[in-house]
Short mmCIF file of C-alpha atoms in Angstrom, two decimals:
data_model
loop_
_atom_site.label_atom_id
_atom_site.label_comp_id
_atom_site.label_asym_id
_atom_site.label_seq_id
_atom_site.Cartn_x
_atom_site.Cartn_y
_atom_site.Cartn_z
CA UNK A 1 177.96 201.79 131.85
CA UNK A 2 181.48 202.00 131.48
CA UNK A 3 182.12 198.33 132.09
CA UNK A 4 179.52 197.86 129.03
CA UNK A 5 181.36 200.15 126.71
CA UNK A 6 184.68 198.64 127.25
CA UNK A 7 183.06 195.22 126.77
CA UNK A 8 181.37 196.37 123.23
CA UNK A 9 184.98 198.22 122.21
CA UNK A 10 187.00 195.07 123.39
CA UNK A 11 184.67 193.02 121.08
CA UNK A 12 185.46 194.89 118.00
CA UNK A 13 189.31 194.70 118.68
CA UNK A 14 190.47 192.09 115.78
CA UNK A 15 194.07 192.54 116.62
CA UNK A 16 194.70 193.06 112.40
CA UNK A 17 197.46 194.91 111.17
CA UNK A 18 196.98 198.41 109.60
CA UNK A 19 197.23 197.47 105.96
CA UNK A 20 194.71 194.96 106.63
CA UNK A 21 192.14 197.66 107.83
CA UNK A 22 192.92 199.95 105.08
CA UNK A 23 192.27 197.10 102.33
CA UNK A 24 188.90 196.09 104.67
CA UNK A 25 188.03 199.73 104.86
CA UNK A 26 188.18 200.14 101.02
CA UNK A 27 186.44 197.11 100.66
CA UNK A 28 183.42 198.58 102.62
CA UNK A 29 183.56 201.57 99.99
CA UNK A 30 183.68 199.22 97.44
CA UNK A 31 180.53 197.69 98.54
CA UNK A 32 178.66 200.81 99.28
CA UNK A 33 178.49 201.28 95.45
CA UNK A 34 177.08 197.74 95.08
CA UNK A 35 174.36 198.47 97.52
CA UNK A 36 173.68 201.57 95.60
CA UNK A 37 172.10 199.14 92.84
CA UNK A 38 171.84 195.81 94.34
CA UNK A 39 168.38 196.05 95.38
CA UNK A 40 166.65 197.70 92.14
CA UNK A 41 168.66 195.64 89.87
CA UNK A 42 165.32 193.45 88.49
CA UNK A 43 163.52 196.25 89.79
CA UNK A 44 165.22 198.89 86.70
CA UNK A 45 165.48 196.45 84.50
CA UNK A 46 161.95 195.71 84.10
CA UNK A 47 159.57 198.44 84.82
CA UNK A 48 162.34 201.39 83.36
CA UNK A 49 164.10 199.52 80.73
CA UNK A 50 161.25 197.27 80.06
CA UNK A 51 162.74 193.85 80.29
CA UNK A 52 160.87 190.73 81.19
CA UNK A 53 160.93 190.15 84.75
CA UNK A 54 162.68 186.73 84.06
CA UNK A 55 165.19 188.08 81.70
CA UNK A 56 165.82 191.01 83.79
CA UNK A 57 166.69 187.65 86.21
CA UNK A 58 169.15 186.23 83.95
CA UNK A 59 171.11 188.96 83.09
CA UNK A 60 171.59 189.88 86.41
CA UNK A 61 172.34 186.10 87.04
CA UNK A 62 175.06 186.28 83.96
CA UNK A 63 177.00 188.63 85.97
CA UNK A 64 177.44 186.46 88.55
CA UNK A 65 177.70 183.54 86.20
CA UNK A 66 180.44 184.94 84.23
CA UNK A 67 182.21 185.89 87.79
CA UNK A 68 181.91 182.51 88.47
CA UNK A 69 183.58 180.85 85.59
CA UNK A 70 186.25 183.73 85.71
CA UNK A 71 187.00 182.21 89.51
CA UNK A 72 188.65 179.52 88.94
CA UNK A 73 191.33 180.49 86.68
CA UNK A 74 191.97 183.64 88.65
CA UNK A 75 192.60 180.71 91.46
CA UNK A 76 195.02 179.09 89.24
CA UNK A 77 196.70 182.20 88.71
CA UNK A 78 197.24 183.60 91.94
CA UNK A 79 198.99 180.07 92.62
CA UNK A 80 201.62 181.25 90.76
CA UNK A 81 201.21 185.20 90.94
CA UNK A 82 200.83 188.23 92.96
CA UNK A 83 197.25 189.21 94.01
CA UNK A 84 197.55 192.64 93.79
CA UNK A 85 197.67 193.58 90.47
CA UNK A 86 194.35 191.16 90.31
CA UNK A 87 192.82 192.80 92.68
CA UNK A 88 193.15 196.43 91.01
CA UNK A 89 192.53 194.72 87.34
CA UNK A 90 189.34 193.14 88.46
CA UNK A 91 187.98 196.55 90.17
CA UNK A 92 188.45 198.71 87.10
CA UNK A 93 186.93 195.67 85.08
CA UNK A 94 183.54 195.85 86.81
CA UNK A 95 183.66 199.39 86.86
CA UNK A 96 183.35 199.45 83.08
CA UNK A 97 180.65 196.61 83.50
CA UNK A 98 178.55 198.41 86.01
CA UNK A 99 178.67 202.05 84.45
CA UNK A 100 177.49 200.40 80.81
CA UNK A 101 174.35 199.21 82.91
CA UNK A 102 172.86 202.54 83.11
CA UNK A 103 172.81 202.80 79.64
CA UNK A 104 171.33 199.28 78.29
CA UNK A 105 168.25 199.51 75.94
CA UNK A 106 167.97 195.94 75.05
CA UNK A 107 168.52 192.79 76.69
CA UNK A 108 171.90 191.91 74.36
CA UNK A 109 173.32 194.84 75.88
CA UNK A 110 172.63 194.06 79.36
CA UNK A 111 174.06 190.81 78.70
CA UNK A 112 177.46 192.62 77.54
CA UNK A 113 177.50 194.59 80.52
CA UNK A 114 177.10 191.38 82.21
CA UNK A 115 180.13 189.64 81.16
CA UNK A 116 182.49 192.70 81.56
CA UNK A 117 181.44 193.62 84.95
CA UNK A 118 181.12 189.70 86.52
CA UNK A 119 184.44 189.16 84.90
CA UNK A 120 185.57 191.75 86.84
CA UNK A 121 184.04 190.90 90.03
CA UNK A 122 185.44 187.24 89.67
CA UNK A 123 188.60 188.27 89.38
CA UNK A 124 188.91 191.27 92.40
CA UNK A 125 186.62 189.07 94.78
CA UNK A 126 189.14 186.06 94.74
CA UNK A 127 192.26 187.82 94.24
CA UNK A 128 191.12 190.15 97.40
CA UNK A 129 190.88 187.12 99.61
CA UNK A 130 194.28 185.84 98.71
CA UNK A 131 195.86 189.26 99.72
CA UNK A 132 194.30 189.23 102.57
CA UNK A 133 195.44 185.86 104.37
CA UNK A 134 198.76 186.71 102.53
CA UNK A 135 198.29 189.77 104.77
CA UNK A 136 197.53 188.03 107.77
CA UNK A 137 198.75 184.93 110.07
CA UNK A 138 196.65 181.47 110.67
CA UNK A 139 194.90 183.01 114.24
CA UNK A 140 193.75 185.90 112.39
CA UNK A 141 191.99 184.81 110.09
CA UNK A 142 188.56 183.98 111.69
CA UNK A 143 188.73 188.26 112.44
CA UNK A 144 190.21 189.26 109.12
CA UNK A 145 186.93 187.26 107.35
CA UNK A 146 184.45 188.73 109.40
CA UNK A 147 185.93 192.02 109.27
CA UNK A 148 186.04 191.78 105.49
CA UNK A 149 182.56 190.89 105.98
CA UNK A 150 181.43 193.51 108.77
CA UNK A 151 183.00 195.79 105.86
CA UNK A 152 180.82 194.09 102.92
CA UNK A 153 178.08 194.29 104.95
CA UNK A 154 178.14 197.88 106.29
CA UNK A 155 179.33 199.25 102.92
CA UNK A 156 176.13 197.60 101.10
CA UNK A 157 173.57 198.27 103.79
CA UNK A 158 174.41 202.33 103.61
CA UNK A 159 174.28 201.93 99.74
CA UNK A 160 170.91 200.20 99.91
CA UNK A 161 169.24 202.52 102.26
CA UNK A 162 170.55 204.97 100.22
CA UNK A 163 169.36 203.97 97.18
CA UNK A 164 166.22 203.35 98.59
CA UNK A 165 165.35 206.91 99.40
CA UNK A 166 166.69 208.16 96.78
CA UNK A 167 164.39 206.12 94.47
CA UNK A 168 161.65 206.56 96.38
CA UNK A 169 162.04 210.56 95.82
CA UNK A 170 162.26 210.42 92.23
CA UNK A 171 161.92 207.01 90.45
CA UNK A 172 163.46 207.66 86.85
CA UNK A 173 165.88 206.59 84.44
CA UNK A 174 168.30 209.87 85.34
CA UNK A 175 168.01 208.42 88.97
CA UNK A 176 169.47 204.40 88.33
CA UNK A 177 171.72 206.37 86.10
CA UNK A 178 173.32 207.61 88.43
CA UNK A 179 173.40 205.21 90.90
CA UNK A 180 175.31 203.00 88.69
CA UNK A 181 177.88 205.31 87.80
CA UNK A 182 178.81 205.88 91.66
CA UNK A 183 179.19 201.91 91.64
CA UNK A 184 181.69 201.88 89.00
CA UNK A 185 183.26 205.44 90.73
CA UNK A 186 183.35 203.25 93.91
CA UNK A 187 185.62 200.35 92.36
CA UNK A 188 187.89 202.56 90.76
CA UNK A 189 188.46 204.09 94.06
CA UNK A 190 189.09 200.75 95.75
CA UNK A 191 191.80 199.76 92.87
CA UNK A 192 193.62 203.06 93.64
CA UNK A 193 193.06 201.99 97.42
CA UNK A 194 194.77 198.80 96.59
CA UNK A 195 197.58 200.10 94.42
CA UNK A 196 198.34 203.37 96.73
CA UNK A 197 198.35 202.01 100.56
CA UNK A 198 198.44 198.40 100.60
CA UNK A 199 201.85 196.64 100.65
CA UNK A 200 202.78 193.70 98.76
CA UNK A 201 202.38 190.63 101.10
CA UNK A 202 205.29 188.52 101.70
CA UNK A 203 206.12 186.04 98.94
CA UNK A 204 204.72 182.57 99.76
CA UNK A 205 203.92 181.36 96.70
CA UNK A 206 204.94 177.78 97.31
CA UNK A 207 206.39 175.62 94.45
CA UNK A 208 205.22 171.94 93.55
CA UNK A 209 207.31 169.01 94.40
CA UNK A 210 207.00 165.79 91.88
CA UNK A 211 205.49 164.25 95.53
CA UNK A 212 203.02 166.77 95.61
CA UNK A 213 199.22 167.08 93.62
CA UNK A 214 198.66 169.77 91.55
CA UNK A 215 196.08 171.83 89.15
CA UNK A 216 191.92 171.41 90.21
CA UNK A 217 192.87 167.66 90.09
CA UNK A 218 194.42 167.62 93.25
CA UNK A 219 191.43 170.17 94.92
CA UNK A 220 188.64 167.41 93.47
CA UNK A 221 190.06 164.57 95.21
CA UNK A 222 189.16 166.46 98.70
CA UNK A 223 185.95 164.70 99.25
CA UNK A 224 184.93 166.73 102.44
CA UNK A 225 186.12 170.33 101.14
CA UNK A 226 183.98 169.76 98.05
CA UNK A 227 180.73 169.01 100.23
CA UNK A 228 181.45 172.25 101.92
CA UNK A 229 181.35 173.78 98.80
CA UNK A 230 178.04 172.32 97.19
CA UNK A 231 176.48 172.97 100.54
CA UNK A 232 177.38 176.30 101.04
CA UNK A 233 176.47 177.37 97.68
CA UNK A 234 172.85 175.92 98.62
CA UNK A 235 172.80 177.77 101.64
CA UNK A 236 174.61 180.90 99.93
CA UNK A 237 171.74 181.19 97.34
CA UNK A 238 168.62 180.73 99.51
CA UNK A 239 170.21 182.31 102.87
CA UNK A 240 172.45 185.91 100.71
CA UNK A 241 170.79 185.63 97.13
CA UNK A 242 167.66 185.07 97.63
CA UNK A 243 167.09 188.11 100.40
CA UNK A 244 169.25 190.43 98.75
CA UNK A 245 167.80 189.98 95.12
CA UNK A 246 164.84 188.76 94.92
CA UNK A 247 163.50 189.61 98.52
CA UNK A 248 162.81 193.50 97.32
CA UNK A 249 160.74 192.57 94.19
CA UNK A 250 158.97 189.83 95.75
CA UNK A 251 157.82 192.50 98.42
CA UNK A 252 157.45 195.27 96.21
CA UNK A 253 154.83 193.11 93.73
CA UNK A 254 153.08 191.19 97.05
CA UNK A 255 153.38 192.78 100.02
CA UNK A 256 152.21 197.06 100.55
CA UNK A 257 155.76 198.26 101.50
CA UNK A 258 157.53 200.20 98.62
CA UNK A 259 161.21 201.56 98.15
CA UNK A 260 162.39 203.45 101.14
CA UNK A 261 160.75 200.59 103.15
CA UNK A 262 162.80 198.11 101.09
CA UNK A 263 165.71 199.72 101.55
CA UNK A 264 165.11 199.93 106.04
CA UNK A 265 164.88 195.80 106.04
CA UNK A 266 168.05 195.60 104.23
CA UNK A 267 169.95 198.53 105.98
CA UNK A 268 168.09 196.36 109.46
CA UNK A 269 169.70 193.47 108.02
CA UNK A 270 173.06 194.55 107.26
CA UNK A 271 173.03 196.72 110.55
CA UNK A 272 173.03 193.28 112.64
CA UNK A 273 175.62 191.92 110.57
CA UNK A 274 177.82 195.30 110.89
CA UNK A 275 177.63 195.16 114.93
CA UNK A 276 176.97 191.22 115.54
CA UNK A 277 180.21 189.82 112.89
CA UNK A 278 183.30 190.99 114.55
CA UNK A 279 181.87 189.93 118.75
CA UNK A 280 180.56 186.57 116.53
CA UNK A 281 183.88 185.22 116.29
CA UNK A 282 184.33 184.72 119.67
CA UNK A 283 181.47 183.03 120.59
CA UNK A 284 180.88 181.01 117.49
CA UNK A 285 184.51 179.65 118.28
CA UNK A 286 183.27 177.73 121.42
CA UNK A 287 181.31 175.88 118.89
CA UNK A 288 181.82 173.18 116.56
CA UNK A 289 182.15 173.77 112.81
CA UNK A 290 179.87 171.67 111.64
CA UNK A 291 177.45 172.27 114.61
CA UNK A 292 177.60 176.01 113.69
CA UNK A 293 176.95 175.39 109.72
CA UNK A 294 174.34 173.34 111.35
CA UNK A 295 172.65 176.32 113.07
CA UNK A 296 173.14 178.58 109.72
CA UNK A 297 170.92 176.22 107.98
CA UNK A 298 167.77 176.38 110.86
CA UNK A 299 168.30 180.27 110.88
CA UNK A 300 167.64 180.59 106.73
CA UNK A 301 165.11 178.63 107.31
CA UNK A 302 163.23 180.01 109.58
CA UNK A 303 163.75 183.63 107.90
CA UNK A 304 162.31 182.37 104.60
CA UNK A 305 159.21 181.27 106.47
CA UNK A 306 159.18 184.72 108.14
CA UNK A 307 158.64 186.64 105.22
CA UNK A 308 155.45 184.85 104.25
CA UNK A 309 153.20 186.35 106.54
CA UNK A 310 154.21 189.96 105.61
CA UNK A 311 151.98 188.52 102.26
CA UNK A 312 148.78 188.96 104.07
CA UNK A 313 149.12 192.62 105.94
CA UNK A 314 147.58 195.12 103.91
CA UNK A 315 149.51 198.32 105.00
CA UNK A 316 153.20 199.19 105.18
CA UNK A 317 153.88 199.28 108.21
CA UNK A 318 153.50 196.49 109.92
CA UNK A 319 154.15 194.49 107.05
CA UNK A 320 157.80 196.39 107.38
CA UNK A 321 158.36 195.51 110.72
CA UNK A 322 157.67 191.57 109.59
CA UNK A 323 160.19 191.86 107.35
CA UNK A 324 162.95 193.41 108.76
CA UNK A 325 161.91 191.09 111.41
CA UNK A 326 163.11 188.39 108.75
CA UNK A 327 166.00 190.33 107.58
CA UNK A 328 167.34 190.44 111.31
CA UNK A 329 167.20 186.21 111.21
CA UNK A 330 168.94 186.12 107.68
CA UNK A 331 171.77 188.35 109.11
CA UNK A 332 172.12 186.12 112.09
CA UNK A 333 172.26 182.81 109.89
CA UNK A 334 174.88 184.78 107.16
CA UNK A 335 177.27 185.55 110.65
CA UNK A 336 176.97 182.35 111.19
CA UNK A 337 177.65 180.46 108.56
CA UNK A 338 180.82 183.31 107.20
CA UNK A 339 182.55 183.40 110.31
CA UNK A 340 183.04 180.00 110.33
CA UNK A 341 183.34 178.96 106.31
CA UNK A 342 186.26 181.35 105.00
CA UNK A 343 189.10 180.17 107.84
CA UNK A 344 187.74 176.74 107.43
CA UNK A 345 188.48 176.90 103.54
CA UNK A 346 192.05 178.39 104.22
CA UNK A 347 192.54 175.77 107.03
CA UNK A 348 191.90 173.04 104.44
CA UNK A 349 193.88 174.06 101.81
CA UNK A 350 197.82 172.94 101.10
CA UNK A 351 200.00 175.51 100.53
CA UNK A 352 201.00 175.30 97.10
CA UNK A 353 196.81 174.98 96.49
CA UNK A 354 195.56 178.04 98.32
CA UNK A 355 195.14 180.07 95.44
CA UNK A 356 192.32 177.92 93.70
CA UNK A 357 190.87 176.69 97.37
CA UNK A 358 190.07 179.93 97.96
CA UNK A 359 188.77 180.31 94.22
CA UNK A 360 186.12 177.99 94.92
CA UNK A 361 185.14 179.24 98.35
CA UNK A 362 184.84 182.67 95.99
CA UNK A 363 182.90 180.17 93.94
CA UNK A 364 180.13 179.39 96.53
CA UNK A 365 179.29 183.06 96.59
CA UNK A 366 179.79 184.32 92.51
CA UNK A 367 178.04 181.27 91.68
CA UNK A 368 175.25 181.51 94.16
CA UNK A 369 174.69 184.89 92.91
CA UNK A 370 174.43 183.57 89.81
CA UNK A 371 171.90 180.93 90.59
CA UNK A 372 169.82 182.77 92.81
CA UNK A 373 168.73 185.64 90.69
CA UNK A 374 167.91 183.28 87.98
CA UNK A 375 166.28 180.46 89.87
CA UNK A 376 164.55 183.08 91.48
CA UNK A 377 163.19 185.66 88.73
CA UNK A 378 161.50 182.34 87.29
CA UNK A 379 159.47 181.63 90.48
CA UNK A 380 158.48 185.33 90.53
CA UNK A 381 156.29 184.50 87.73
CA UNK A 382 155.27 181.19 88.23
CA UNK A 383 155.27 180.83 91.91
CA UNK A 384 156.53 183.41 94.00
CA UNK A 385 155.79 181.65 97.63
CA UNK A 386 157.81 178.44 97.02
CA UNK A 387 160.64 180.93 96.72
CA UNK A 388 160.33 181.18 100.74
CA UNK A 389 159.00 177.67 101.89
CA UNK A 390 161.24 175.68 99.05
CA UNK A 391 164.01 177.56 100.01
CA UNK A 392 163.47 176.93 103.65
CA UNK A 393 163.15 173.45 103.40
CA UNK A 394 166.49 172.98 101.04
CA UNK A 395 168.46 174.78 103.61
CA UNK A 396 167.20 172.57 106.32
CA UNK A 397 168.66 169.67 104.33
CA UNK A 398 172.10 171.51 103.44
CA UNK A 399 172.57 171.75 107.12
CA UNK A 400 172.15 168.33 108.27
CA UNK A 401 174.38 167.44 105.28
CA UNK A 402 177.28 169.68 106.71
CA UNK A 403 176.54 168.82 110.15
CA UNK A 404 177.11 164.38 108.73
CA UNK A 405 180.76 165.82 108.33
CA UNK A 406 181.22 165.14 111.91
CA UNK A 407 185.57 164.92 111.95
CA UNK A 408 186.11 164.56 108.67
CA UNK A 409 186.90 168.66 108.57
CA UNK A 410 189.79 170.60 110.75
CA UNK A 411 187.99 172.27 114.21
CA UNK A 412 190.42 173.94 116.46
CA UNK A 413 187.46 173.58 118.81
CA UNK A 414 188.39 169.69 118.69
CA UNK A 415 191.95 170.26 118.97
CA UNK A 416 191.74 171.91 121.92
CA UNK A 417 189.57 169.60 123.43
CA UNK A 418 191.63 166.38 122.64
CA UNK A 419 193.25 165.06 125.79
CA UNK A 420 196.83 165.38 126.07
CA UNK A 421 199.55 162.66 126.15
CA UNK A 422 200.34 161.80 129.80
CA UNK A 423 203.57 163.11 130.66
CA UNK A 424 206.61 160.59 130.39
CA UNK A 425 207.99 159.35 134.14
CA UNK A 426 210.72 161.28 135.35
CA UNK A 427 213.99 158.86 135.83
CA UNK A 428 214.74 158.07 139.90
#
């Protein structure tokens, strides 16, 4: 037993320095607010403020939007910048957003809201990620992502489940009230987090040479870094998006489960990712990159089909157990596919481009977020089962599109494999 317990602490060790943890551990806090609200989202929009289920869709899908087009340039300026500042600027920005949600009367508003609080979400989420491999040297990084993950993951789940019960206790206007102001008291305590305990990272900011590319220009001439992208946001929005947001609806208007069941499959979900991410890295190093995005794209799969059959149980609980059944699948595909995609993004990158590589690998998730909800809220009403087979067969194809990379991306797996140079002849 002991042997077992020093195996499962000796997996979690990530070797990170201290004011890495403290910037992953408000992170997690961060991200227990957004699980407070992530699941109810649609759900408050349309049956307490009355919204159509598809616009309810696309505001939440202008948050994301909006974070999305604000990615980019915060890329371009933390090329040139410190990411600290960002990162605190960013948080109090979606705090405004978020606490305006609870009180929206009409879908203009909600659209305001939007803007404000994705703005501010595009500009923390990229500018976090730049502090952090500032933080952090090149064999760290595969354990600083999935920490940062592990964190994401563990913060959200405990909001969700939550949330959950607390909505299933007393479903009312007071109630998402106040679960969106503890969001936006969440990201005002992760900017003081930021500002009060984290250092500022050593200054790398490296400076363009006349021989060197520069701007978005340079980035879109990287061929195989922007089919990582595009994949990844596929694989993003049917694998993260699609279980997060629209998973809870979908089961709450099909299947016989209701809130506090909603909120077990996700805290199930995020549970696996929690425990699984950090042990992940080692294994999922001993495989190919593109052989492991690969395997991400079979696992979505096969949890989108999952969820189908919970569609034709006509009490809770075992239609539950089929879907946190599903949500267990999703979080292996998600460790999958994270623990190898961040380092790969920072591997790629030049120096004197990190700033808006890692922009657009923020990019595959704000923008994803923004698809998802949207594409998703309209097949709620027209079609709410080719959510789950559609989806499965798209990520299917996303896969075998990353896995046609073959060498054409960096694989430490490959370096170490290469055969060495036979060893000159010593003179007689």
């Amino acid at each position: 037993m002991s042997r077992l317990v020093s195996r499962v602490v000796g997996g979690w060790r990530t070797g990170l320095s201290r004011p890495v943890l403290i910037l992953q551990a408000g992170n997690g806090v961060n991200y227990f607010g957004y699980g407070l609200v992530l699941p109810f989202e649609i759900i408050y929009l349309h049956q307490v403020r009355g919204f159509a289920t598809s616009t309810a869709g696309f505001v939440l899908a202008a948050t994301m939007a909006t974070a999305a087009m604000a990615t980019p340039l915060t890329g371009a300026l933390l090329d040139r910048y410190a990411a600290k500042a960002l990162v605190a600027a960013g948080c109090l920005a979606s705090a405004l957003g978020y606490a305006g949600f609870a009180f929206v009367q009409h879908p203009w508003q909600g659209f305001a809201c939007s803007v404000v609080g994705g703005a501010g979400l595009g500009v923390a989420g990229t500018a976090n990620r730049m502090l952090v491999v500032r933080l952090i040297t090149p064999k760290q990084r595969a354990a600083a992502f999935a920490l940062g993950r592990a964190a994401g993951n563990f913060g959200t789940g405990a909001g969700a489940t939550l949330a959950g019960f607390v909505v299933a206790a007393a479903q009312r206007l007071t109630t998402f009230q106040v679960l969106y102001f503890f969001d936006a008291v969440t990201s005002v305590g992760f900017a003081l987090i930021v500002l009060a305990a984290v250092p500022r990272p050593r200054a790398e900011i490296a400076t363009a040479t006349p021989s060197r590319r520069t701007g978005f220009r340079a980035v879109a001439r990287d061929r195989p870094f922007l089919v990582v992208i595009a994949a990844n946001v596929v694989l993003v929005v049917v694998g993260h998006t699609f279980f997060s947001n629209i998973l809870p609806p979908f089961a709450k208007a099909h299947t016989p489960i209701g809130p506090a069941s909603i909120g077990i499959v996700i805290l199930a979900n995020t549970a696996v990712v929690v425990i699984a991410q950090i042990p992940a890295v080692r294994v999922i190093a001993r495989v190919r990159r593109t052989h492991a995005f690969a395997l991400a794209g079979a696992l979505f799969a096969v949890a989108m089909l999952a969820v189908l059959p919970a569609t034709l149980l006509h009490t809770e609980l075992p239609a539950t157990a089929v879907l946190v059944g599903a949500g267990i699948v999703f979080a292996l595909g998600e460790i999958t596919q994270t623990v190898v995609l961040g380092p790969l993004v920072a591997d790629m990158a030049p120096e004197h481009l990190l700033g808006r590589y890692l922009s657009l690998y923020t990019l595959t998730f704000t923008g994803s977020l923004a698809l998802g909800p949207a594409i998703g809220g309209v097949l709620l009403q027209t079609s709410p089962d080719a959510i789950w087979w559609g989806g499965a067969v798209t990520a299917v194809v996303a896969g075998v599109v990353l896995l046609g990379l073959g060498d054409r991306i960096p694989d430490p797996l490959r370096r170490r494999e290469a055969p060495r140079a036979p060893a000159a002849p010593e003179a007689a």
